[in-house]
Amino acid sequence: MGCTPVDMYAKLGSIKYARQVFDVMPERDAVSWTVMVAGYAQYGHCQEALEIFWQMQEEGVKPNDVTFICVLKACANVAALEQGKQIHSLIVKSGLDSEDFVGNT
């Protein structure tokens, strides 16, 4: 099934349904986690975006450049300076700080 239904629900603003589908997915990769982070951030659920990002970290899934952009947007929206610093550190450790679109976020 993949993350297509999760993406569809998230883009429609039905974050509750996106999360329900996400929670029952047998395997979740960086793309599916990013869809959830982005969906939460886009619709103003920034604290949830941060929470799911940290859950992603706990489960050992490596974020990609899009994940970082979305979670930094969430940090900015809720003035989460300390979390933003922690995420910036992860960006530097992953080597993505040299990517223009991540480095300028």
N, CA, C and O of each residue as an XYZ file, in Angstrom:
420
protein
N       0.829     -1.188      0.000
C       0.000      0.000      0.000
C       0.870      1.247      0.000
O       0.477      2.253     -0.591
N       2.032      1.226      0.635
C       2.915      2.379      0.630
C       2.349      3.557      1.382
O       1.416      3.421      2.173
N       2.925      4.718      1.125
C       2.474      5.907      1.862
C       1.537      6.769      1.033
O       1.248      7.900      1.422
N       1.053      6.266     -0.101
C       0.149      7.050     -0.947
C      -1.116      7.496     -0.209
O      -1.475      8.670     -0.301
N      -1.808      6.609      0.519
C      -2.994      7.090      1.257
C      -2.632      8.113      2.337
O      -3.377      9.065      2.568
N      -1.498      7.917      2.990
C      -1.064      8.871      4.014
C      -0.848     10.235      3.367
O      -1.298     11.255      3.888
N      -0.160     10.245      2.238
C       0.107     11.478      1.518
C      -1.193     12.137      1.060
O      -1.354     13.351      1.182
N      -2.108     11.342      0.539
C      -3.383     11.870      0.064
C      -4.151     12.547      1.208
O      -4.602     13.685      1.076
N      -4.291     11.836      2.323
C      -5.019     12.419      3.455
C      -4.323     13.672      3.978
O      -4.980     14.663      4.296
N      -2.996     13.629      4.067
C      -2.253     14.785      4.572
C      -2.446     15.989      3.660
O      -2.664     17.101      4.141
N      -2.367     15.780      2.353
C      -2.531     16.899      1.414
C      -3.939     17.464      1.433
O      -4.143     18.638      1.125
N      -4.914     16.637      1.793
C      -6.295     17.104      1.891
C      -6.585     17.766      3.237
O      -7.678     18.286      3.463
N      -5.589     17.741      4.127
C      -5.769     18.332      5.448
C      -6.421     17.416      6.452
O      -6.765     17.844      7.554
N      -6.595     16.157      6.086
C      -7.191     15.175      6.997
C      -6.079     14.473      7.764
O      -5.837     13.279      7.593
N      -5.414     15.242      8.610
C      -4.245     14.736      9.321
C      -4.606     13.573     10.235
O      -3.817     12.642     10.395
N      -5.783     13.619     10.828
C      -6.230     12.529     11.704
C      -6.246     11.201     10.938
O      -5.767     10.186     11.442
N      -6.798     11.212      9.724
C      -6.865      9.988      8.929
C      -5.489      9.584      8.408
O      -5.168      8.399      8.328
N      -4.687     10.578      8.056
C      -3.319     10.280      7.627
C      -2.573      9.560      8.741
O      -1.862      8.586      8.493
N      -2.734     10.038      9.959
C      -2.045      9.428     11.103
C      -2.564      8.016     11.365
O      -1.786      7.125     11.704
N      -3.869      7.805     11.211
C      -4.428      6.467     11.417
C      -3.836      5.472     10.435
O      -3.476      4.359     10.817
N      -3.734      5.866      9.173
C      -3.145      4.982      8.160
C      -1.659      4.790      8.446
O      -1.149      3.672      8.368
N      -0.971      5.866      8.774
C       0.455      5.820      9.090
C       0.732      4.845     10.238
O       1.674      4.056     10.177
N      -0.094      4.908     11.279
C       0.125      4.084     12.467
C      -0.010      2.585     12.200
O       0.566      1.778     12.930
N      -0.760      2.202     11.169
C      -0.933      0.771     10.881
C      -0.047      0.292      9.733
O      -0.113     -0.876      9.348
N       0.777      1.178      9.187
C       1.681      0.752      8.118
C       2.693     -0.248      8.675
O       3.290     -0.003      9.723
N       2.890     -1.380      7.979
C       3.844     -2.371      8.478
C       5.291     -1.880      8.431
O       6.095     -2.242      9.289
N       5.621     -1.072      7.451
C       6.965     -0.503      7.337
C       6.838      0.973      7.000
O       6.077      1.370      6.118
N       7.610      1.776      7.732
C       7.583      3.215      7.495
C       9.003      3.669      7.179
O       9.925      3.470      7.971
N       9.162      4.277      6.018
C      10.471      4.765      5.617
C      10.542      6.282      5.799
O       9.605      6.902      6.304
N      11.652      6.862      5.386
C      11.834      8.309      5.548
C      10.743      9.102      4.827
O      10.327     10.158      5.304
N      10.281      8.601      3.687
C       9.246      9.305      2.932
C       7.933      9.345      3.713
O       7.302     10.397      3.808
N       7.524      8.221      4.266
C       6.258      8.202      5.007
C       6.335      9.067      6.269
O       5.370      9.750      6.611
N       7.478      9.040      6.961
C       7.645      9.902      8.134
C       7.610     11.373      7.716
O       6.997     12.205      8.385
N       8.273     11.679      6.608
C       8.316     13.066      6.125
C       6.928     13.563      5.748
O       6.590     14.718      6.005
N       6.130     12.705      5.146
C       4.752     13.087      4.805
C       4.004     13.516      6.066
O       3.276     14.508      6.050
N       4.180     12.779      7.146
C       3.492     13.133      8.391
C       4.040     14.430      8.984
O       3.269     15.293      9.404
N       5.365     14.573      9.020
C       5.960     15.818      9.541
C       5.458     17.005      8.730
O       5.044     18.019      9.290
N       5.496     16.872      7.407
C       5.066     17.965      6.528
C       3.587     18.275      6.695
O       3.194     19.440      6.740
N       2.774     17.246      6.786
C       1.336     17.451      6.949
C       1.008     18.171      8.236
O       0.219     19.117      8.247
N       1.615     17.721      9.323
C       1.385     18.409     10.596
C       1.839     19.867     10.520
O       1.113     20.766     10.944
N       3.034     20.102      9.981
C       3.564     21.470      9.917
C       2.716     22.359      9.020
O       2.457     23.516      9.353
N       2.286     21.825      7.888
C       1.517     22.616      6.924
C       0.183     23.082      7.488
O      -0.278     24.180      7.176
N      -0.434     22.254      8.314
C      -1.761     22.602      8.823
C      -1.735     23.122     10.256
O      -2.746     23.094     10.957
N      -0.557     23.599     10.685
C      -0.467     24.289     11.961
C      -0.363     23.410     13.187
O      -0.486     23.898     14.310
N      -0.139     22.127     12.992
C       0.039     21.211     14.123
C       1.538     21.011     14.350
O       2.061     19.902     14.249
N       2.201     22.110     14.656
C       3.659     22.112     14.694
C       4.226     21.296     15.843
O       5.269     20.662     15.685
N       3.574     21.295     16.981
C       4.058     20.482     18.096
C       4.008     19.003     17.724
O       4.925     18.248     18.048
N       2.948     18.592     17.050
C       2.830     17.199     16.607
C       3.901     16.867     15.569
O       4.427     15.755     15.546
N       4.223     17.846     14.703
C       5.290     17.639     13.716
C       6.617     17.367     14.415
O       7.379     16.486     14.016
N       6.876     18.137     15.457
C       8.114     17.932     16.223
C       8.094     16.582     16.934
O       9.097     15.869     16.944
N       6.966     16.236     17.521
C       6.865     14.962     18.236
C       7.090     13.779     17.307
O       7.798     12.838     17.664
N       6.499     13.815     16.126
C       6.654     12.684     15.216
C       8.081     12.650     14.648
O       8.602     11.574     14.354
N       8.710     13.818     14.493
C      10.104     13.844     14.065
C      10.992     13.141     15.089
O      11.847     12.335     14.723
N      10.790     13.445     16.370
C      11.613     12.814     17.411
C      11.294     11.320     17.521
O      12.180     10.522     17.829
N      10.058     10.942     17.278
C       9.706      9.518     17.248
C      10.441      8.826     16.092
O      10.926      7.703     16.233
N      10.512      9.505     14.969
C      11.258      8.996     13.812
C      12.710      8.730     14.199
O      13.281      7.703     13.835
N      13.297      9.661     14.936
C      14.670      9.507     15.392
C      14.812      8.296     16.321
O      15.751      7.510     16.203
N      13.853      8.169     17.246
C      13.887      7.048     18.188
C      13.803      5.702     17.478
O      14.391      4.719     17.929
N      13.074      5.658     16.369
C      12.913      4.413     15.632
C      14.055      4.160     14.648
O      14.059      3.157     13.934
N      15.018      5.074     14.617
C      16.209      4.867     13.807
C      16.065      5.143     12.323
O      16.880      4.682     11.524
N      15.036      5.893     11.945
C      14.840      6.235     10.538
C      15.595      7.535     10.266
O      15.416      8.528     10.971
N      16.435      7.515      9.243
C      17.262      8.676      8.911
C      16.439      9.702      8.131
O      15.909      9.385      7.066
N      16.327     10.931      8.649
C      15.580     11.973      7.940
C      16.318     12.395      6.669
O      17.543     12.307      6.588
N      15.555     12.851      5.689
C      16.173     13.367      4.475
C      16.095     14.895      4.488
O      15.619     15.493      5.452
N      16.563     15.509      3.417
C      16.587     16.969      3.367
C      15.195     17.576      3.490
O      15.033     18.611      4.136
N      14.199     16.961      2.889
C      12.832     17.484      2.970
C      12.297     17.378      4.396
O      11.597     18.274      4.867
N      12.626     16.290      5.076
C      12.214     16.124      6.479
C      12.732     17.293      7.311
O      11.994     17.905      8.083
N      14.017     17.585      7.135
C      14.625     18.665      7.912
C      13.987     20.016      7.611
O      13.743     20.803      8.526
N      13.719     20.287      6.358
C      13.086     21.556      6.001
C      11.722     21.689      6.691
O      11.393     22.738      7.245
N      10.943     20.615      6.646
C       9.600     20.647      7.245
C       9.645     20.785      8.761
O       8.856     21.528      9.344
N      10.562     20.074      9.397
C      10.607     20.136     10.862
C      11.174     21.473     11.327
O      10.788     21.966     12.387
N      12.077     22.064     10.560
C      12.561     23.397     10.927
C      11.452     24.435     10.797
O      11.376     25.369     11.595
N      10.601     24.275      9.800
C       9.438     25.161      9.660
C       8.550     25.051     10.902
O       8.059     26.056     11.417
N       8.351     23.828     11.373
C       7.543     23.621     12.577
C       8.194     24.288     13.774
O       7.505     24.912     14.580
N       9.515     24.169     13.908
C      10.226     24.819     15.020
C      10.030     26.324     14.987
O       9.776     26.950     16.016
N      10.148     26.896     13.804
C       9.990     28.349     13.671
C       8.587     28.785     14.044
O       8.407     29.833     14.665
N       7.596     27.997     13.673
C       6.203     28.371     13.935
C       5.842     28.333     15.410
O       4.924     29.036     15.834
N       6.542     27.531     16.201
C       6.231     27.466     17.634
C       7.373     28.018     18.483
O       7.402     27.829     19.699
N       8.316     28.703     17.827
C       9.460     29.314     18.509
C      10.194     28.307     19.388
O      10.522     28.593     20.540
N      10.445     27.133     18.832
C      11.139     26.067     19.555
C      12.639     26.171     19.280
O      13.203     25.369     18.536
N      13.271     27.169     19.890
C      14.678     27.457     19.618
C      15.588     26.289     19.994
O      16.460     25.909     19.213
N      15.395     25.725     21.165
C      16.276     24.625     21.600
C      16.142     23.411     20.686
O      17.142     22.796     20.313
N      14.911     23.070     20.327
C      14.732     21.945     19.409
C      15.325     22.273     18.043
O      15.898     21.405     17.385
N      15.187     23.518     17.621
C      15.779     23.946     16.358
C      17.287     23.780     16.366
O      17.877     23.370     15.367
N      17.914     24.099     17.496
C      19.364     23.914     17.624
C      19.737     22.436     17.556
O      20.721     22.066     16.917
N      18.945     21.595     18.218
C      19.210     20.151     18.173
C      19.075     19.621     16.746
O      19.880     18.804     16.300
N      18.063     20.087     16.045
C      17.839     19.640     14.669
C      18.953     20.154     13.765
O      19.415     19.435     12.879
N      19.386     21.387     13.982
C      20.503     21.919     13.199
C      21.744     21.049     13.398
O      22.469     20.772     12.442
N      21.982     20.627     14.614
C      23.115     19.743     14.894
C      22.998     18.431     14.109
O      23.991     17.931     13.579
N      21.786     17.878     14.037
C      21.566     16.660     13.259
C      21.825     16.899     11.769
O      22.354     16.029     11.077
N      21.450     18.074     11.287
C      21.681     18.420      9.878
C      23.177     18.455      9.592
O      23.638     17.917      8.585
N      23.926     19.090     10.482
C      25.375     19.171     10.311
C      25.991     17.774     10.354
O      26.836     17.442      9.522
N      25.575     16.959     11.312
C      26.110     15.596     11.435
C      25.801     14.749     10.207
O      26.588     13.878      9.835
N      24.662     15.001      9.582
C      24.271     14.210      8.413
C      24.931     14.718      7.133
O      24.852     14.064      6.093
N      25.579     15.875      7.204
C      26.245     16.430      6.037
C      25.334     17.196      5.103
O      25.760     17.619      4.029
N      24.083     17.380      5.500
C      23.136     18.083      4.632
C      23.230     19.599      4.739
O      22.552     20.316      4.003
N      24.065     20.094      5.652
C      24.174     21.555      5.790
C      24.813     22.190      4.567
O      24.711     23.402      4.375
N      25.463     21.399      3.747
C      26.069     21.950      2.522
C      25.047     22.057      1.390
O      25.307     22.712      0.380
N      23.898     21.425      1.551
C      22.825     21.538      0.559
C      22.213     22.934      0.688
O      21.771     23.317      1.771
N      22.184     23.689     -0.400
C      21.717     25.072     -0.355
C      20.329     25.212      0.244
O      20.102     26.090      1.076
N      19.404     24.365     -0.165
C      18.027     24.535      0.293
C      17.847     24.141      1.750
O      16.897     24.599      2.385
N      18.726     23.307      2.305
C      18.664     22.990      3.737
C      19.464     24.021      4.519
O      19.012     24.507      5.556
N      20.633     24.350      4.032
C      21.496     25.315      4.715
C      20.892     26.692      4.844
O      21.221     27.432      5.771
N      20.010     27.046      3.925
C      19.372     28.358      3.949
C      18.026     28.372      4.662
O      17.391     29.423      4.759
N      17.589     27.236      5.155
C      16.286     27.151      5.800
C      16.300     27.784      7.170
O      15.276     27.798      7.854
